[in-house]
CSV table of C-alpha atoms in Angstrom, one decimal:
chain,number,residue,atom,x,y,z
A,1,ILE,CA,-15.4,-1.2,2.4
A,2,VAL,CA,-14.3,0.9,5.3
A,3,MET,CA,-11.4,-0.5,7.4
A,4,THR,CA,-11.2,0.6,11.0
A,5,GLN,CA,-8.1,0.0,13.1
A,6,SER,CA,-7.8,0.2,16.8
A,7,PRO,CA,-6.2,1.5,18.9
A,8,ALA,CA,-4.7,4.5,17.0
A,9,THR,CA,-1.7,4.2,19.2
A,10,LEU,CA,-0.3,1.4,21.3
A,11,SER,CA,2.3,1.9,23.8
A,12,VAL,CA,4.2,-1.3,24.6
A,13,SER,CA,7.5,-2.2,26.3
A,14,PRO,CA,10.1,-4.2,24.4
A,15,GLY,CA,9.6,-7.9,25.0
A,16,GLU,CA,5.9,-7.5,25.5
A,17,ARG,CA,3.0,-8.7,23.3
A,18,ALA,CA,1.2,-6.3,21.0
A,19,THR,CA,-2.3,-6.9,19.8
A,20,LEU,CA,-3.7,-4.7,16.9
A,21,SER,CA,-7.2,-4.9,15.7
A,22,CYS,CA,-8.8,-4.3,12.2
A,23,ARG,CA,-12.5,-4.3,11.5
A,24,ALA,CA,-14.1,-4.3,8.1
A,25,SER,CA,-17.5,-2.7,7.4
A,26,GLN,CA,-18.6,-5.8,5.5
A,27,ILE,CA,-17.5,-9.4,5.3
A,28,ILE,CA,-14.1,-9.7,3.4
A,29,ASN,CA,-13.6,-13.4,4.1
A,30,SER,CA,-9.8,-13.8,4.7
A,31,ASN,CA,-8.8,-11.3,2.0
A,32,LEU,CA,-6.8,-9.1,4.4
A,33,ALA,CA,-3.2,-8.0,4.5
A,34,TRP,CA,-1.1,-6.3,7.0
A,35,TYR,CA,1.8,-3.9,6.3
A,36,GLN,CA,4.4,-2.4,8.5
A,37,GLN,CA,5.7,1.2,7.8
A,38,LYS,CA,8.6,3.0,9.4
A,39,PRO,CA,9.2,6.7,9.2
A,40,GLY,CA,10.5,7.8,5.8
A,41,GLN,CA,10.1,4.2,4.4
A,42,ALA,CA,7.7,2.4,2.1
A,43,PRO,CA,5.3,-0.1,3.7
A,44,ARG,CA,6.5,-3.7,3.9
A,45,LEU,CA,4.1,-6.6,3.5
A,46,LEU,CA,3.9,-8.7,6.6
A,47,ILE,CA,0.8,-10.9,6.4
A,48,TYR,CA,-1.7,-11.9,3.6
A,49,GLY,CA,-4.7,-14.1,3.6
A,50,ALA,CA,-5.2,-12.9,7.1
A,51,SER,CA,-2.7,-15.3,8.5
A,52,THR,CA,0.0,-16.1,6.0
A,53,ARG,CA,3.4,-14.6,6.8
A,54,ALA,CA,5.1,-13.0,3.7
A,55,THR,CA,8.6,-14.2,2.8
A,56,GLY,CA,11.3,-13.3,5.4
A,57,ILE,CA,8.8,-12.2,8.1
A,58,PRO,CA,9.7,-13.4,11.5
A,59,ALA,CA,7.4,-15.9,13.4
A,60,ARG,CA,6.7,-13.4,16.1
A,61,PHE,CA,4.2,-11.8,13.7
A,62,SER,CA,1.0,-13.6,13.5
A,63,GLY,CA,-2.4,-12.8,11.9
A,64,THR,CA,-5.8,-14.2,12.8
A,65,GLY,CA,-9.5,-13.6,11.8
A,66,SER,CA,-11.9,-13.8,9.0
A,67,GLY,CA,-15.1,-12.2,8.1
A,68,THR,CA,-15.0,-8.7,9.6
A,69,GLU,CA,-12.7,-9.0,12.6
A,70,PHE,CA,-9.0,-9.4,12.3
A,71,THR,CA,-5.9,-9.2,14.7
A,72,LEU,CA,-2.2,-8.8,14.2
A,73,THR,CA,-0.2,-10.0,17.0
A,74,ILE,CA,3.5,-9.4,17.7
A,75,SER,CA,4.4,-11.8,20.3
A,76,SER,CA,7.6,-10.2,21.8
A,77,LEU,CA,8.3,-6.8,20.6
A,78,GLN,CA,11.7,-6.0,19.3
A,79,SER,CA,13.2,-2.5,18.9
A,80,ASP,CA,12.8,-2.9,15.1
A,81,ASP,CA,9.0,-3.4,15.4
A,82,PHE,CA,8.1,0.0,16.5
A,83,ALA,CA,6.3,1.4,13.6
A,84,VAL,CA,2.9,2.1,12.1
A,85,TYR,CA,0.8,-1.0,10.9
A,86,TYR,CA,-1.8,-0.9,8.3
A,87,CYS,CA,-4.5,-3.5,7.4
A,88,GLN,CA,-5.8,-3.6,3.9
A,89,GLN,CA,-8.7,-5.5,2.3
A,90,TYR,CA,-8.7,-6.9,-1.1
A,91,ASN,CA,-12.0,-8.8,-1.1
A,92,ASN,CA,-13.5,-6.0,-3.2
A,93,TRP,CA,-10.7,-6.1,-5.8
A,94,PRO,CA,-9.7,-3.7,-7.5
A,95,GLN,CA,-11.4,-1.2,-5.0
A,96,LEU,CA,-8.8,-1.8,-2.4
A,97,THR,CA,-8.9,0.1,1.0
A,98,PHE,CA,-6.6,0.5,3.9
A,99,GLY,CA,-7.2,1.1,7.5
A,100,GLY,CA,-6.1,4.3,9.2
A,101,GLY,CA,-3.1,2.7,10.9
A,102,THR,CA,-2.0,1.8,14.4
A,103,LYS,CA,1.2,3.3,15.7
A,104,VAL,CA,3.2,1.0,18.0
A,105,GLU,CA,5.3,3.1,20.2
A,106,ILE,CA,7.8,2.4,22.9
A,107,LYS,CA,6.2,2.6,26.4
B,1,GLN,CA,17.1,-8.0,-6.4
B,2,VAL,CA,13.7,-6.4,-7.0
B,3,GLN,CA,13.7,-2.7,-7.0
B,4,LEU,CA,11.1,0.1,-7.9
B,5,VAL,CA,12.4,3.6,-8.1
B,6,GLU,CA,9.9,6.5,-8.6
B,7,SER,CA,10.6,9.9,-10.0
B,8,GLY,CA,8.9,12.9,-11.3
B,9,GLY,CA,7.4,14.4,-8.2
B,10,GLY,CA,7.5,18.0,-7.4
B,11,LEU,CA,5.6,21.2,-6.8
B,12,VAL,CA,2.7,22.0,-9.2
B,13,LYS,CA,-0.1,24.6,-9.1
B,14,PRO,CA,-3.7,23.6,-8.7
B,15,GLY,CA,-5.1,22.6,-12.1
B,16,GLY,CA,-1.6,21.6,-13.3
B,17,SER,CA,-0.3,18.3,-14.5
B,18,LEU,CA,2.5,16.0,-13.6
B,19,ARG,CA,3.9,12.6,-15.0
B,20,LEU,CA,5.3,10.2,-12.4
B,21,SER,CA,7.6,7.3,-13.6
B,22,CYS,CA,8.6,4.1,-11.8
B,23,ALA,CA,11.5,2.2,-13.1
B,24,ALA,CA,11.6,-1.5,-12.2
B,25,SER,CA,14.6,-3.8,-12.0
B,26,GLY,CA,15.2,-7.3,-10.9
B,27,PHE,CA,12.0,-8.6,-12.5
B,28,ALA,CA,10.0,-8.2,-15.6
B,29,ILE,CA,6.9,-6.0,-15.0
B,30,SER,CA,5.3,-7.6,-18.0
B,31,ASP,CA,4.5,-10.6,-15.7
B,32,TYR,CA,2.8,-8.4,-13.0
B,33,TYR,CA,-0.2,-6.2,-12.3
B,34,MET,CA,1.2,-2.8,-11.1
B,35,THR,CA,-0.4,-0.1,-9.0
B,36,TRP,CA,0.2,3.4,-7.7
B,37,ILE,CA,-0.6,4.1,-4.0
B,38,ARG,CA,-0.4,7.5,-2.3
B,39,GLN,CA,-0.1,8.8,1.3
B,40,ALA,CA,-0.9,12.4,2.1
B,41,PRO,CA,1.5,13.9,4.7
B,42,GLY,CA,0.8,12.3,8.1
B,43,LYS,CA,-2.0,10.3,6.8
B,44,GLY,CA,-2.8,6.7,5.7
B,45,LEU,CA,-2.7,4.8,2.5
B,46,GLU,CA,-4.9,5.3,-0.5
B,47,TRP,CA,-4.9,3.2,-3.7
B,48,VAL,CA,-5.1,5.4,-6.8
B,49,SER,CA,-4.7,3.2,-9.8
B,50,TYR,CA,-4.1,-0.3,-11.2
B,51,ILE,CA,-3.0,-1.7,-14.5
B,52,SER,CA,-3.0,-5.2,-15.8
B,53,SER,CA,0.1,-7.0,-16.9
B,54,SER,CA,-0.7,-6.3,-20.6
B,55,GLY,CA,-1.8,-2.8,-20.0
B,56,SER,CA,-5.2,-3.5,-21.5
B,57,ASN,CA,-7.2,-3.0,-18.3
B,58,THR,CA,-6.9,-0.1,-15.9
B,59,TYR,CA,-8.8,0.8,-12.7
B,60,TYR,CA,-9.2,3.9,-10.6
B,61,PRO,CA,-11.1,5.0,-7.5
B,62,ASP,CA,-13.7,7.7,-8.0
B,63,SER,CA,-11.3,10.3,-6.3
B,64,VAL,CA,-9.0,10.3,-9.3
B,65,LYS,CA,-11.2,8.7,-12.2
B,66,GLY,CA,-11.0,11.1,-15.3
B,67,ARG,CA,-8.0,12.9,-13.9
B,68,PHE,CA,-5.3,10.3,-13.6
B,69,THR,CA,-4.0,7.8,-16.2
B,70,ILE,CA,-1.9,4.8,-15.4
B,71,SER,CA,0.2,3.3,-18.2
B,72,ARG,CA,3.2,1.0,-18.7
B,73,ASP,CA,6.0,0.3,-21.0
B,74,ASN,CA,7.0,-3.4,-20.6
B,75,ALA,CA,9.8,-2.9,-23.0
B,76,ARG,CA,11.3,-0.2,-20.8
B,77,ASN,CA,10.3,-2.1,-17.7
B,78,SER,CA,8.6,1.1,-16.4
B,79,LEU,CA,5.3,2.3,-15.0
B,80,TYR,CA,3.7,5.8,-15.3
B,81,LEU,CA,1.1,7.9,-13.8
B,82,GLN,CA,-0.2,11.0,-15.7
B,83,MET,CA,-1.9,13.3,-13.3
B,84,ASN,CA,-4.0,16.1,-14.7
B,85,SER,CA,-6.3,18.8,-13.1
B,86,LEU,CA,-4.4,18.4,-9.9
B,87,ARG,CA,-6.0,19.5,-6.6
B,88,ALA,CA,-4.5,20.4,-3.2
B,89,GLU,CA,-5.8,17.1,-1.9
B,90,ASP,CA,-3.7,15.2,-4.3
B,91,THR,CA,-0.7,16.3,-2.3
B,92,ALA,CA,1.1,13.1,-1.2
B,93,VAL,CA,3.9,10.7,-1.4
B,94,TYR,CA,3.2,8.5,-4.5
B,95,TYR,CA,4.4,4.8,-4.2
B,96,CYS,CA,4.4,2.4,-7.2
B,97,ALA,CA,4.0,-1.2,-6.1
B,98,ARG,CA,4.0,-4.7,-7.5
B,99,GLU,CA,1.1,-7.0,-7.0
B,100,ALA,CA,2.0,-10.4,-5.7
B,101,ILE,CA,1.8,-12.8,-8.5
B,102,ALA,CA,-0.2,-15.5,-6.6
B,103,THR,CA,-2.5,-13.1,-4.6
B,104,ALA,CA,-4.4,-10.3,-6.4
B,105,GLY,CA,-4.6,-7.2,-4.3
B,106,VAL,CA,-1.5,-7.9,-2.1
B,107,PHE,CA,1.5,-5.8,-2.7
B,108,ASP,CA,4.9,-7.5,-2.2
B,109,TYR,CA,7.3,-4.8,-3.3
B,110,TRP,CA,7.1,-1.0,-3.1
B,111,GLY,CA,9.3,1.8,-4.2
B,112,GLN,CA,10.5,4.6,-1.8
B,113,GLY,CA,8.0,7.0,-3.2
B,114,THR,CA,8.0,10.4,-4.8
B,115,LEU,CA,6.4,13.6,-3.3
B,116,VAL,CA,3.8,15.5,-5.1
B,117,THR,CA,2.9,18.9,-3.8
B,118,VAL,CA,0.0,20.8,-5.2
B,119,SER,CA,0.0,24.4,-4.0
B,120,SER,CA,-0.2,27.9,-5.5
């Protein structure tokens, strides 16, 4: 299953909303996770089940979608949110695949 | 607290071998499926191996099947990745990660990674 993320780079001002997209090449139901990765750090789980926030993740992060189209929304960007975001499907477990990532940068 | 610490990375020549280790603390790996995921420099994430909680089942993508072997020592609370016949395209940071106990395929804790460079 190929995961395609868009855009590759998103320029956003602090306080604005960011909307990231992820598309699966075939239906994956709601078996989708989102991760955040900052430079030099390991990825951090944000969302699983397409819309369930992981423990400790702020409410400004929300996920929607099912089937093949998914969205991660950051409602009001904080300085700590500028990072690369990856989606990952696990519908085809154990053959897991990640998207290519969306870099959220300061506008 | 949960912690995963990888070690064993380094520079190796094409065709060579390397063994990575991942020491876990703050939880018992015997209760969890564990995995290795890699990230080539400036690139995205690629899953490279999975092992069941008992160690009886292992899984690999075609890109590493037959060359990489994942194993675990639950008594030592450690995970391993034996990498043979290494190629330039195996150059990456290798992360060990814990699969969330309630959701197969989701990784709730990751180590900081260890860099493997395959070059002559």
